[in-house]
Amino acid sequence: MSSDPVPTPHASAEQVEAAWHDPKLANVLYHDWEAGTYDEKWSISYDERCIDYAVGRFRIAAPWDGRPYLRALELGSGTGFFLLNLMQAGVAERGVVTDLSPGMVEAATRNAAGLGLDVEGRVVDGEHIPFPDDSFDLVVGHAVLHHIPDVGAALREVYRVLEPGGRFVFAGEPTTVGDAYARTLGRWTWKATTTLTKLPALQGWRRPQHELDESSRAAALESVVDIHTFDPSDLEHTARAAGFDGVRASSEEFSAAMLGWPVRTFEAAVPPGKLGWNWAMFAYHGWQRLSWVDEHLLARVVPRGWFYNALITGTKPR
């Protein structure tokens, strides 16, 4: 870690200007800025709730017989949500968390240390993974592929560092249709909340203007860091072209996304801690119920490309 770059939580105007023309720099600056509050923003925890969520995503994407993988790599780990919770569930024994953002790597390794997990951290470009061939038996990622300029190159690198028979699982990737309605719902919610909280009776629900301005600037930069949306069939083709066998893409969250995106946007627009435990339970249980509807009812009639999240898995041939 000592040779890794240091975080840049407060980018200069010159850096931000350069980021508009450099998606990788934009990802570093944006995620370094978010690292300190990312878990709070996305309601990430390392308890039963998120352990169940992480394992649920893993099982939707891929079969798992309950035996742990010995050495796992996470690309674009952020604060460690996916791999650390999978490790707590026994999916993997040892892990390496990697991210292009030094701030995120620091947060992930700090979270791992607090959980007592055997994890190391590295600042890594997913298109050039600095590990030898056949180093891991599992590679995972959550909401990372859509940030990588050359997804094909990243999957070829994943193929190289996996040992024969090893598996990759990527989850949380936005579909093209899902991203369109999710962003529209998010914009409407943000505009409605920030407009209504100008009213005198609701000003206690308004975040300080400088925080709203900062969030707006970050949201603008998000248009640079979110490079891709995916069609599940195209994602399968890219993985097969990288050499993987048993490639399968699935999707989830249709009605659940239509609740989740307004909820998360509303949470970001009001002061931290304002909503309380009852709101958190409403949001979580509402998402659970709608996810059940999506899985057991809507998945039978709605095309998989219309769901918000795409998941994909495959194995390196033996």
Coordinates of C-alpha atoms in Angstrom, one line a residue:
M1 CA 0.0 0.0 0.0
S2 CA 2.9 2.4 0.6
S3 CA 3.6 2.7 -3.1
D4 CA -0.1 3.4 -4.0
P5 CA -1.2 6.9 -4.8
V6 CA -2.7 9.0 -2.0
P7 CA -6.4 10.0 -2.1
T8 CA -7.5 13.4 -3.5
P9 CA -10.7 14.1 -1.6
H10 CA -10.7 17.8 -2.6
A11 CA -9.8 18.1 -6.2
S12 CA -8.6 21.4 -7.7
A13 CA -10.6 23.2 -10.4
E14 CA -7.8 22.3 -12.9
Q15 CA -8.2 18.6 -12.0
V16 CA -11.9 18.7 -12.3
E17 CA -11.7 20.4 -15.7
A18 CA -9.2 17.7 -16.9
A19 CA -11.5 15.0 -15.6
W20 CA -14.2 16.0 -18.1
H21 CA -11.9 14.6 -20.8
D22 CA -10.4 11.7 -18.9
P23 CA -12.9 9.1 -17.5
K24 CA -10.3 7.4 -15.4
L25 CA -9.2 10.6 -13.7
A26 CA -12.9 11.4 -13.2
N27 CA -13.4 8.1 -11.5
V28 CA -10.5 8.7 -9.2
L29 CA -11.6 12.2 -8.2
Y30 CA -15.3 11.4 -7.9
H31 CA -14.8 8.3 -5.8
D32 CA -12.0 9.8 -3.6
W33 CA -14.5 12.6 -2.9
E34 CA -17.2 10.1 -2.0
A35 CA -15.1 7.6 -0.1
G36 CA -15.7 9.2 3.3
T37 CA -19.5 9.2 3.0
Y38 CA -20.2 6.4 0.5
D39 CA -21.4 3.8 3.0
E40 CA -23.9 6.3 4.5
K41 CA -25.1 7.5 1.1
W42 CA -25.8 4.0 -0.2
S43 CA -26.9 2.5 3.2
I44 CA -24.0 0.1 3.2
S45 CA -23.3 -1.9 6.3
Y46 CA -21.4 -5.1 7.3
D47 CA -24.2 -6.8 9.2
E48 CA -26.8 -9.4 8.5
R49 CA -28.8 -7.1 6.2
C50 CA -26.0 -6.5 3.7
I51 CA -24.4 -9.9 4.2
D52 CA -27.8 -11.4 3.0
Y53 CA -28.0 -8.9 0.2
A54 CA -24.4 -9.7 -1.1
V55 CA -24.9 -13.4 -0.9
G56 CA -28.3 -13.1 -2.5
R57 CA -26.7 -11.3 -5.5
F58 CA -24.0 -13.9 -5.7
R59 CA -26.5 -16.8 -5.7
I60 CA -28.7 -15.1 -8.3
A61 CA -25.7 -14.8 -10.6
A62 CA -23.9 -18.1 -10.0
P63 CA -24.2 -21.5 -8.3
W64 CA -22.4 -21.9 -4.9
D65 CA -22.1 -25.2 -3.0
G66 CA -21.3 -23.6 0.3
R67 CA -17.5 -24.2 0.2
P68 CA -15.3 -21.1 0.4
Y69 CA -13.1 -19.9 -2.4
L70 CA -9.6 -19.7 -1.1
R71 CA -8.4 -16.4 -2.6
A72 CA -10.7 -13.8 -4.1
L73 CA -10.1 -10.5 -5.9
E74 CA -12.6 -7.7 -6.0
L75 CA -12.4 -5.1 -8.8
G76 CA -13.8 -1.7 -8.1
S77 CA -14.4 -2.6 -4.5
G78 CA -15.4 0.9 -3.4
T79 CA -15.6 0.6 0.4
G80 CA -15.6 -3.2 0.3
F81 CA -19.3 -3.8 0.4
F82 CA -19.4 -6.9 -1.9
L83 CA -16.3 -8.9 -1.0
L84 CA -16.2 -8.1 2.7
N85 CA -19.8 -9.2 3.1
L86 CA -19.3 -12.3 1.0
M87 CA -16.3 -13.2 3.2
Q88 CA -18.3 -12.8 6.3
A89 CA -20.8 -15.3 4.8
G90 CA -18.0 -17.8 4.1
V91 CA -17.9 -17.4 0.3
A92 CA -14.2 -16.6 0.4
E93 CA -11.4 -17.1 3.0
R94 CA -8.9 -14.4 1.9
G95 CA -9.3 -11.4 -0.3
V96 CA -7.8 -8.5 -2.2
V97 CA -9.8 -5.3 -2.6
T98 CA -8.8 -3.1 -5.5
D99 CA -10.1 0.2 -6.8
L100 CA -8.9 2.9 -9.1
S101 CA -9.6 5.4 -6.2
P102 CA -7.0 5.4 -3.4
G103 CA -9.7 6.8 -1.1
M104 CA -11.9 3.8 -1.7
V105 CA -9.1 1.4 -1.1
E106 CA -8.3 3.1 2.2
A107 CA -11.9 2.8 3.2
A108 CA -12.2 -0.8 2.2
T109 CA -9.1 -1.9 4.0
R110 CA -10.1 0.0 7.1
N111 CA -13.5 -1.7 7.0
A112 CA -11.8 -5.1 6.6
A113 CA -9.6 -4.5 9.6
G114 CA -12.5 -3.5 11.7
L115 CA -14.2 -6.8 10.8
G116 CA -11.1 -8.9 11.4
L117 CA -10.9 -10.1 7.8
D118 CA -7.8 -11.4 6.0
V119 CA -7.8 -8.7 3.3
E120 CA -5.2 -6.6 1.5
G121 CA -5.8 -3.5 -0.6
R122 CA -4.3 -2.2 -3.9
V123 CA -4.9 0.7 -6.2
V124 CA -5.6 -1.0 -9.5
D125 CA -6.7 -0.2 -13.0
G126 CA -9.1 -2.9 -14.0
E127 CA -7.8 -3.0 -17.5
H128 CA -4.3 -3.8 -16.2
I129 CA -4.5 -6.0 -13.1
P130 CA -1.0 -6.2 -11.5
F131 CA -1.2 -9.9 -10.4
P132 CA 0.4 -13.0 -12.0
D133 CA -1.6 -15.5 -14.1
D134 CA -3.7 -18.0 -12.2
S135 CA -3.6 -16.0 -8.9
F136 CA -7.2 -16.3 -7.8
D137 CA -10.0 -18.8 -7.8
L138 CA -12.7 -16.1 -7.6
V139 CA -13.0 -12.5 -9.0
V140 CA -16.0 -10.4 -8.1
G141 CA -17.3 -6.9 -8.6
H142 CA -20.4 -4.9 -7.8
A143 CA -21.3 -1.9 -10.0
V144 CA -17.8 -1.6 -11.5
L145 CA -17.9 -2.7 -15.2
H146 CA -19.9 0.4 -16.2
H147 CA -17.0 2.6 -14.9
I148 CA -14.3 0.8 -17.0
P149 CA -13.6 2.3 -20.4
D150 CA -12.6 -1.1 -22.1
V151 CA -14.8 -3.8 -20.6
G152 CA -13.5 -6.4 -22.9
A153 CA -9.9 -5.7 -21.8
A154 CA -10.9 -5.9 -18.2
L155 CA -12.6 -9.3 -18.7
R156 CA -9.5 -10.6 -20.5
E157 CA -7.5 -9.5 -17.5
V158 CA -9.9 -11.3 -15.2
Y159 CA -9.5 -14.4 -17.3
R160 CA -5.7 -14.2 -17.0
V161 CA -5.6 -13.9 -13.2
L162 CA -8.2 -16.6 -12.6
E163 CA -6.8 -20.1 -12.2
P164 CA -8.3 -22.8 -14.4
G165 CA -11.8 -23.6 -13.1
G166 CA -12.0 -20.2 -11.4
R167 CA -15.2 -18.2 -11.5
F168 CA -16.0 -14.5 -11.9
V169 CA -19.2 -12.8 -10.7
F170 CA -20.2 -9.2 -11.5
A171 CA -23.4 -7.8 -10.2
G172 CA -25.1 -4.4 -10.0
E173 CA -24.5 -3.3 -13.6
P174 CA -27.1 -0.9 -15.1
T175 CA -29.1 -2.1 -18.1
T176 CA -29.7 0.5 -20.8
V177 CA -33.5 0.5 -20.3
G178 CA -33.2 0.4 -16.5
D179 CA -30.7 3.3 -16.4
A180 CA -33.0 5.5 -18.4
Y181 CA -36.0 5.2 -16.1
A182 CA -33.9 5.2 -12.9
R183 CA -32.1 8.4 -13.8
T184 CA -35.4 10.1 -14.8
L185 CA -37.0 9.1 -11.4
G186 CA -33.9 10.4 -9.6
R187 CA -33.9 13.8 -11.4
W188 CA -37.6 14.3 -10.7
T189 CA -37.2 13.4 -7.0
W190 CA -34.1 15.7 -6.6
K191 CA -35.9 18.6 -8.2
A192 CA -39.1 18.1 -6.2
T193 CA -37.3 17.7 -2.9
T194 CA -34.9 20.7 -3.3
T195 CA -37.9 22.8 -4.5
L196 CA -40.3 21.9 -1.7
T197 CA -37.7 22.3 1.0
K198 CA -37.4 26.0 0.2
L199 CA -40.8 26.5 1.7
P200 CA -40.5 28.0 5.2
A201 CA -42.4 25.1 6.9
L202 CA -40.0 22.6 5.3
Q203 CA -36.7 24.3 5.7
G204 CA -35.7 22.0 8.5
W205 CA -35.6 19.3 5.9
R206 CA -33.2 21.2 3.6
R207 CA -29.5 20.5 3.5
P208 CA -27.2 23.5 3.6
Q209 CA -26.9 25.1 0.1
H210 CA -23.2 24.4 -0.2
E211 CA -23.9 20.7 0.4
L212 CA -26.6 20.7 -2.3
D213 CA -24.3 22.5 -4.7
E214 CA -21.5 20.0 -4.0
S215 CA -23.9 17.1 -4.6
S216 CA -25.1 18.7 -7.9
R217 CA -21.5 19.1 -9.1
A218 CA -20.8 15.4 -8.2
A219 CA -24.0 14.4 -10.0
A220 CA -22.7 16.2 -13.1
L221 CA -19.4 14.4 -12.9
E222 CA -21.3 11.2 -12.6
S223 CA -22.1 11.6 -16.3
V224 CA -18.4 11.1 -16.9
V225 CA -17.7 8.2 -14.5
D226 CA -20.7 6.2 -15.6
I227 CA -19.5 5.2 -19.0
H228 CA -21.6 2.2 -20.0
T229 CA -25.0 0.7 -19.7
F230 CA -25.5 -2.9 -20.8
D231 CA -27.8 -5.2 -22.7
P232 CA -27.5 -8.6 -20.9
S233 CA -27.0 -10.4 -24.2
D234 CA -24.2 -8.1 -25.3
L235 CA -22.5 -8.6 -21.9
E236 CA -22.6 -12.3 -22.4
H237 CA -21.0 -12.0 -25.8
T238 CA -18.2 -9.9 -24.3
A239 CA -17.5 -12.4 -21.6
R240 CA -17.5 -15.3 -24.1
A241 CA -15.1 -13.4 -26.4
A242 CA -12.7 -13.1 -23.4
G243 CA -12.6 -16.9 -23.3
F244 CA -15.0 -17.8 -20.5
D245 CA -17.2 -20.9 -20.4
G246 CA -20.7 -21.2 -18.8
V247 CA -21.4 -17.5 -19.3
R248 CA -24.8 -16.5 -18.1
A249 CA -26.3 -13.0 -17.6
S250 CA -29.4 -12.4 -15.4
S251 CA -31.1 -9.3 -14.2
E252 CA -33.1 -8.1 -11.2
E253 CA -35.0 -5.0 -9.8
F254 CA -37.8 -3.7 -11.9
S255 CA -40.5 -2.4 -9.6
A256 CA -37.9 -2.4 -6.8
A257 CA -35.7 0.0 -8.7
M258 CA -38.7 2.3 -9.2
L259 CA -38.9 2.6 -5.5
G260 CA -35.2 2.4 -4.7
W261 CA -34.0 5.3 -6.9
P262 CA -36.4 7.9 -5.6
V263 CA -35.8 6.7 -2.0
R264 CA -32.0 7.0 -2.4
T265 CA -32.3 10.4 -4.1
F266 CA -34.6 11.7 -1.4
E267 CA -32.2 10.5 1.3
A268 CA -29.3 12.4 -0.4
A269 CA -31.3 15.6 -0.6
V270 CA -32.2 15.9 3.1
P271 CA -29.9 16.3 6.1
P272 CA -28.1 13.2 7.3
G273 CA -29.9 11.5 10.2
K274 CA -33.2 13.3 9.5
L275 CA -35.2 10.3 8.4
G276 CA -34.4 7.9 11.2
W277 CA -34.8 4.2 11.8
N278 CA -38.5 3.9 10.7
W279 CA -37.7 5.3 7.4
A280 CA -34.8 3.0 6.9
M281 CA -37.0 0.0 7.7
F282 CA -39.7 1.3 5.3
A283 CA -37.1 1.6 2.5
Y284 CA -35.6 -1.8 3.2
H285 CA -38.8 -3.8 3.6
G286 CA -40.4 -2.0 0.7
W287 CA -37.4 -3.0 -1.5
Q288 CA -37.6 -6.6 -0.2
R289 CA -41.3 -6.9 -1.1
L290 CA -41.0 -5.4 -4.5
S291 CA -37.9 -7.6 -5.2
W292 CA -40.1 -10.6 -4.4
V293 CA -42.7 -9.4 -6.9
D294 CA -40.0 -8.8 -9.5
E295 CA -38.4 -12.3 -9.0
H296 CA -41.6 -14.4 -8.7
L297 CA -44.1 -12.5 -10.9
L298 CA -42.6 -9.9 -13.2
A299 CA -39.6 -11.9 -14.3
R300 CA -42.0 -14.2 -16.1
V301 CA -43.4 -11.5 -18.3
V302 CA -40.9 -8.6 -18.4
P303 CA -37.8 -8.9 -20.7
R304 CA -34.6 -9.3 -18.7
G305 CA -33.2 -6.2 -20.4
W306 CA -35.9 -4.0 -18.8
F307 CA -34.8 -4.8 -15.2
Y308 CA -32.3 -2.3 -13.7
N309 CA -29.4 -4.5 -12.6
A310 CA -27.5 -7.0 -14.7
L311 CA -25.5 -9.8 -13.2
I312 CA -23.0 -12.0 -15.1
T313 CA -20.9 -15.0 -14.3
G314 CA -18.6 -17.5 -16.1
T315 CA -15.7 -19.8 -15.5
K316 CA -12.2 -20.2 -16.9
P317 CA -11.9 -23.5 -18.7
R318 CA -9.9 -26.2 -17.0

